[in-house]
Tab-separated table of C-alpha atoms in Angstrom:
chain	number	residue	atom	x	y	z
Y	1	ALA	CA	100.029	84.582	92.902
Y	2	GLN	CA	101.817	87.905	93.652
Y	3	SER	CA	100.622	91.161	95.640
Y	4	VAL	CA	101.450	94.326	97.143
Y	5	THR	CA	100.284	96.254	100.073
Y	6	GLN	CA	100.667	99.777	100.688
Y	7	LEU	CA	99.598	100.532	104.298
Y	8	ASP	CA	98.982	104.207	103.837
Y	9	SER	CA	96.959	105.903	101.168
Y	10	GLN	CA	98.275	109.399	102.463
Y	11	VAL	CA	101.392	110.548	104.429
Y	12	PRO	CA	101.301	114.340	105.163
Y	13	VAL	CA	104.959	115.433	106.183
Y	14	PHE	CA	106.710	118.937	106.723
Y	15	GLU	CA	109.416	120.058	104.465
Y	16	GLU	CA	113.006	118.692	105.593
Y	17	ALA	CA	111.491	116.021	107.790
Y	18	PRO	CA	112.190	112.498	107.071
Y	19	VAL	CA	109.602	109.917	105.579
Y	20	GLU	CA	109.120	106.462	105.088
Y	21	LEU	CA	106.664	104.971	102.706
Y	22	ARG	CA	105.366	101.409	103.574
Y	23	CYS	CA	105.247	98.536	101.033
Y	24	ASN	CA	104.796	94.841	101.831
Y	25	TYR	CA	104.585	91.995	99.294
Y	26	SER	CA	103.548	88.493	99.078
Y	27	SER	CA	104.702	85.907	96.672
Y	28	SER	CA	105.646	82.047	96.700
Y	29	VAL	CA	108.734	82.721	94.514
Y	30	SER	CA	111.895	85.030	94.498
Y	31	VAL	CA	110.782	88.561	93.545
Y	32	TYR	CA	111.981	91.866	92.068
Y	33	LEU	CA	110.381	95.209	93.493
Y	34	PHE	CA	110.368	98.544	92.220
Y	35	TRP	CA	109.156	101.872	93.422
Y	36	TYR	CA	107.724	104.233	90.804
Y	37	VAL	CA	106.566	108.039	91.510
Y	38	GLN	CA	103.894	109.920	89.522
Y	39	TYR	CA	104.078	113.778	89.710
Y	40	PRO	CA	100.695	115.247	89.208
Y	41	ASN	CA	99.296	115.048	85.604
Y	42	GLN	CA	102.230	112.787	84.438
Y	43	GLY	CA	103.107	109.329	84.029
Y	44	LEU	CA	104.936	107.090	86.166
Y	45	GLN	CA	108.837	107.120	86.256
Y	46	LEU	CA	111.159	104.482	88.060
Y	47	LEU	CA	112.693	105.656	91.489
Y	48	LEU	CA	114.570	102.746	92.144
Y	49	LYS	CA	114.416	98.824	91.717
Y	50	TYR	CA	115.797	95.617	93.610
Y	51	LEU	CA	116.722	92.922	91.317
Y	52	SER	CA	119.850	91.245	93.384
Y	53	GLY	CA	122.715	91.820	95.254
Y	54	SER	CA	122.624	94.646	98.138
Y	55	THR	CA	119.755	94.898	100.038
Y	56	LEU	CA	119.868	98.576	100.357
Y	57	VAL	CA	119.161	100.183	97.001
Y	58	LYS	CA	119.565	103.920	96.155
Y	59	GLY	CA	117.479	105.905	93.652
Y	60	ILE	CA	117.081	109.220	92.027
Y	61	ASN	CA	116.200	112.088	94.065
Y	62	GLY	CA	117.921	111.056	97.466
Y	63	PHE	CA	115.528	108.248	98.082
Y	64	GLU	CA	116.356	104.763	99.104
Y	65	ALA	CA	114.543	101.486	99.876
Y	66	GLU	CA	115.736	98.193	101.771
Y	67	PHE	CA	114.503	94.901	100.663
Y	68	ASN	CA	113.883	92.726	103.978
Y	69	LYS	CA	112.868	89.253	102.818
Y	70	SER	CA	112.038	88.045	106.311
Y	71	GLN	CA	109.379	90.657	106.616
Y	72	THR	CA	108.609	90.791	103.123
Y	73	SER	CA	108.842	94.675	102.940
Y	74	PHE	CA	110.599	97.070	100.666
Y	75	HIS	CA	109.927	100.562	102.292
Y	76	LEU	CA	111.161	103.676	100.637
Y	77	ARG	CA	112.906	106.338	102.823
Y	78	LYS	CA	114.358	109.627	102.344
Y	79	PRO	CA	115.955	111.721	105.115
Y	80	SER	CA	114.728	115.234	104.120
Y	81	VAL	CA	111.867	115.657	101.863
Y	82	HIS	CA	111.249	118.967	99.546
Y	83	ILE	CA	107.905	120.490	98.558
Y	84	SER	CA	108.817	119.188	95.077
Y	85	ASP	CA	108.519	115.414	96.297
Y	86	THR	CA	105.025	115.770	96.718
Y	87	ALA	CA	103.593	112.935	94.502
Y	88	GLU	CA	101.934	109.744	94.477
Y	89	TYR	CA	104.297	106.496	94.949
Y	90	PHE	CA	103.857	103.081	93.560
Y	91	CYS	CA	105.246	99.920	94.952
Y	92	ALA	CA	105.388	97.098	92.533
Y	93	VAL	CA	106.461	93.263	92.459
Y	94	THR	CA	107.194	90.721	89.757
Y	95	SER	CA	108.641	87.200	89.858
Y	96	GLY	CA	110.494	87.909	86.499
Y	97	TYR	CA	107.966	85.329	84.844
Y	98	SER	CA	104.905	87.378	85.531
Y	99	THR	CA	104.065	90.847	84.791
Y	100	LEU	CA	104.413	93.806	87.221
Y	101	THR	CA	101.728	93.910	89.988
Y	102	PHE	CA	101.246	97.406	91.588
Y	103	GLY	CA	100.144	98.811	94.973
Y	104	LYS	CA	97.542	101.215	95.297
Y	105	GLY	CA	99.849	104.095	95.546
Y	106	THR	CA	100.643	106.352	98.424
Y	107	MET	CA	100.048	110.044	98.120
Y	108	LEU	CA	103.020	112.265	99.811
Y	109	LEU	CA	102.024	115.414	100.925
Y	110	VAL	CA	104.678	117.666	101.882
Y	111	SER	CA	104.106	121.113	103.311
Y	112	PRO	CA	106.389	123.911	104.425
B	1	ASP	CA	115.244	112.179	72.082
B	2	ALA	CA	113.034	108.955	72.349
B	3	GLU	CA	109.929	109.005	73.790
B	4	ILE	CA	106.536	107.499	74.338
B	5	THR	CA	103.343	109.496	73.441
B	6	GLN	CA	99.574	108.816	73.633
B	7	SER	CA	96.763	110.507	71.878
B	8	PRO	CA	94.255	111.978	72.638
B	9	ARG	CA	95.181	113.487	75.892
B	10	HIS	CA	91.389	113.635	76.907
B	11	LYS	CA	88.624	112.336	75.383
B	12	ILE	CA	84.943	112.040	75.888
B	13	THR	CA	82.683	109.627	74.239
B	14	GLU	CA	79.113	108.118	74.594
B	15	THR	CA	78.301	104.413	76.086
B	16	GLY	CA	78.297	102.060	73.211
B	17	ARG	CA	80.784	103.588	70.744
B	18	GLN	CA	83.947	102.359	69.710
B	19	VAL	CA	87.103	104.163	71.061
B	20	THR	CA	90.607	103.835	70.061
B	21	LEU	CA	93.618	105.122	72.248
B	22	ALA	CA	96.878	105.489	70.606
B	23	CYS	CA	100.005	104.658	71.866
B	24	HIS	CA	103.474	105.259	70.010
B	25	GLN	CA	107.251	104.839	71.217
B	26	THR	CA	110.381	105.576	69.619
B	27	TRP	CA	112.774	103.637	71.803
B	28	ASN	CA	112.277	100.447	69.623
B	29	HIS	CA	111.274	98.742	72.604
B	30	ASN	CA	110.050	94.937	72.577
B	31	ASN	CA	107.320	95.045	75.331
B	32	MET	CA	104.624	97.369	75.531
B	33	PHE	CA	101.705	97.559	78.324
B	34	TRP	CA	98.286	99.148	78.822
B	35	TYR	CA	96.954	100.040	82.186
B	36	ARG	CA	94.311	101.848	83.668
B	37	GLN	CA	94.415	104.073	86.776
B	38	ASP	CA	91.476	104.022	89.034
B	39	LEU	CA	91.357	105.890	92.665
B	40	GLY	CA	91.984	103.157	95.102
B	41	HIS	CA	92.831	100.805	92.700
B	42	GLY	CA	96.412	101.810	91.599
B	43	LEU	CA	97.482	100.441	88.236
B	44	ARG	CA	95.927	97.390	86.549
B	45	LEU	CA	97.357	95.937	83.735
B	46	ILE	CA	94.755	95.561	80.670
B	47	HIS	CA	96.786	94.102	77.635
B	48	TYR	CA	100.427	93.767	77.013
B	49	SER	CA	102.720	92.844	74.053
B	50	TYR	CA	106.103	91.207	73.973
B	51	GLY	CA	106.668	91.888	70.308
B	52	VAL	CA	105.214	92.311	66.941
B	53	GLN	CA	102.019	90.148	66.464
B	54	ASP	CA	102.247	89.272	70.179
B	55	THR	CA	99.325	90.181	72.603
B	56	ASN	CA	98.232	89.084	75.860
B	57	LYS	CA	95.310	89.457	78.240
B	58	GLY	CA	96.033	91.456	81.664
B	59	GLU	CA	94.128	91.375	84.688
B	60	VAL	CA	91.250	93.681	83.409
B	61	SER	CA	90.980	92.924	79.859
B	62	ASP	CA	87.162	92.603	79.491
B	63	GLY	CA	85.867	94.976	76.817
B	64	TYR	CA	89.327	95.800	75.646
B	65	SER	CA	91.514	94.578	72.437
B	66	VAL	CA	94.984	95.539	71.212
B	67	SER	CA	96.860	94.532	68.076
B	68	ARG	CA	100.534	94.957	67.546
B	69	SER	CA	101.184	95.253	63.738
B	70	ASN	CA	104.763	97.023	64.301
B	71	THR	CA	107.460	97.533	67.023
B	72	GLU	CA	106.294	101.215	67.612
B	73	ASP	CA	102.677	101.109	68.160
B	74	LEU	CA	100.082	99.629	70.496
B	75	PRO	CA	96.524	100.926	69.867
B	76	LEU	CA	94.077	100.044	72.633
B	77	THR	CA	90.568	99.648	71.461
B	78	LEU	CA	87.184	99.719	73.783
B	79	GLU	CA	84.664	97.872	71.578
B	80	SER	CA	81.699	99.226	73.196
B	81	ALA	CA	82.478	102.125	75.687
B	82	ALA	CA	80.813	101.921	79.293
B	83	SER	CA	80.786	104.221	81.821
B	84	SER	CA	82.768	101.752	84.049
B	85	GLN	CA	85.633	102.312	81.499
B	86	THR	CA	85.887	106.073	82.555
B	87	SER	CA	89.483	106.283	83.649
B	88	VAL	CA	93.268	107.388	83.005
B	89	TYR	CA	94.824	105.084	80.616
B	90	PHE	CA	98.459	104.775	80.676
B	91	CYS	CA	100.905	103.098	77.929
B	92	ALA	CA	104.227	101.938	78.812
B	93	SER	CA	107.145	100.031	77.242
B	94	SER	CA	110.232	98.441	78.100
B	95	GLU	CA	113.348	96.938	76.111
B	96	LEU	CA	114.295	93.459	77.268
B	97	ALA	CA	111.849	90.940	75.469
B	98	GLY	CA	109.359	88.923	77.387
B	99	THR	CA	110.582	89.771	81.010
B	100	SER	CA	109.093	92.334	83.687
B	101	THR	CA	112.222	93.201	85.329
B	102	ASP	CA	113.203	95.814	82.987
B	103	THR	CA	112.221	99.391	83.798
B	104	GLN	CA	109.027	100.589	82.253
B	105	TYR	CA	108.809	103.965	80.697
B	106	PHE	CA	105.373	105.531	80.708
B	107	GLY	CA	103.654	107.877	78.453
B	108	PRO	CA	101.674	110.993	79.721
B	109	GLY	CA	98.375	109.238	79.910
B	110	THR	CA	94.929	109.722	78.277
B	111	ARG	CA	91.988	110.774	80.479
B	112	LEU	CA	88.756	109.020	78.929
B	113	THR	CA	85.259	109.906	80.045
B	114	VAL	CA	82.489	107.556	79.042
B	115	LEU	CA	78.984	109.442	79.390
């Protein structure tokens, strides 16, 4: 079985500040990891994903995430956030043979 | 442009009624998924399909059914709507058959209220 824990339900931050959204997973087999973003009143869209290779993954809108196998983490980072980054962010995991399991989401609130 | 659409976008129904939510994609994707989104629970998988005539149960399938008669559509039916099924429903699709490593593309969602 696989699971995802997003430790923070909300992360408030000021514009132009750096941000890290935390994601930890558990799985007994190899994993593939994803971050999706949901803007208000919209469906989800892919930010980035880790399938193999470099553990540092770059995504859209200046976001990046680092896969850390020893700490079973896949934290999402951005060095300087904008108001437009206000959204809910979901971490997700799959073994490849199983369906995608989503975390409960982290609401990023960017204020001026 | 290819897209994935859901209809209706909003629906209010009464307990016990049968409700069908439509999902249509024009990417010719093999895989289609239905999720529900509830506060505090994130997204939970209801049903999914890896191709025509293929359907599978997800984590929260009780009270829901799907059928896949063509590539483009995966309608979700609530056989007898219950207040616990009040939620926002998302349909998604992905290209590579039978795998979950491919990017999923989501529709705009349907907000369902069961009174």
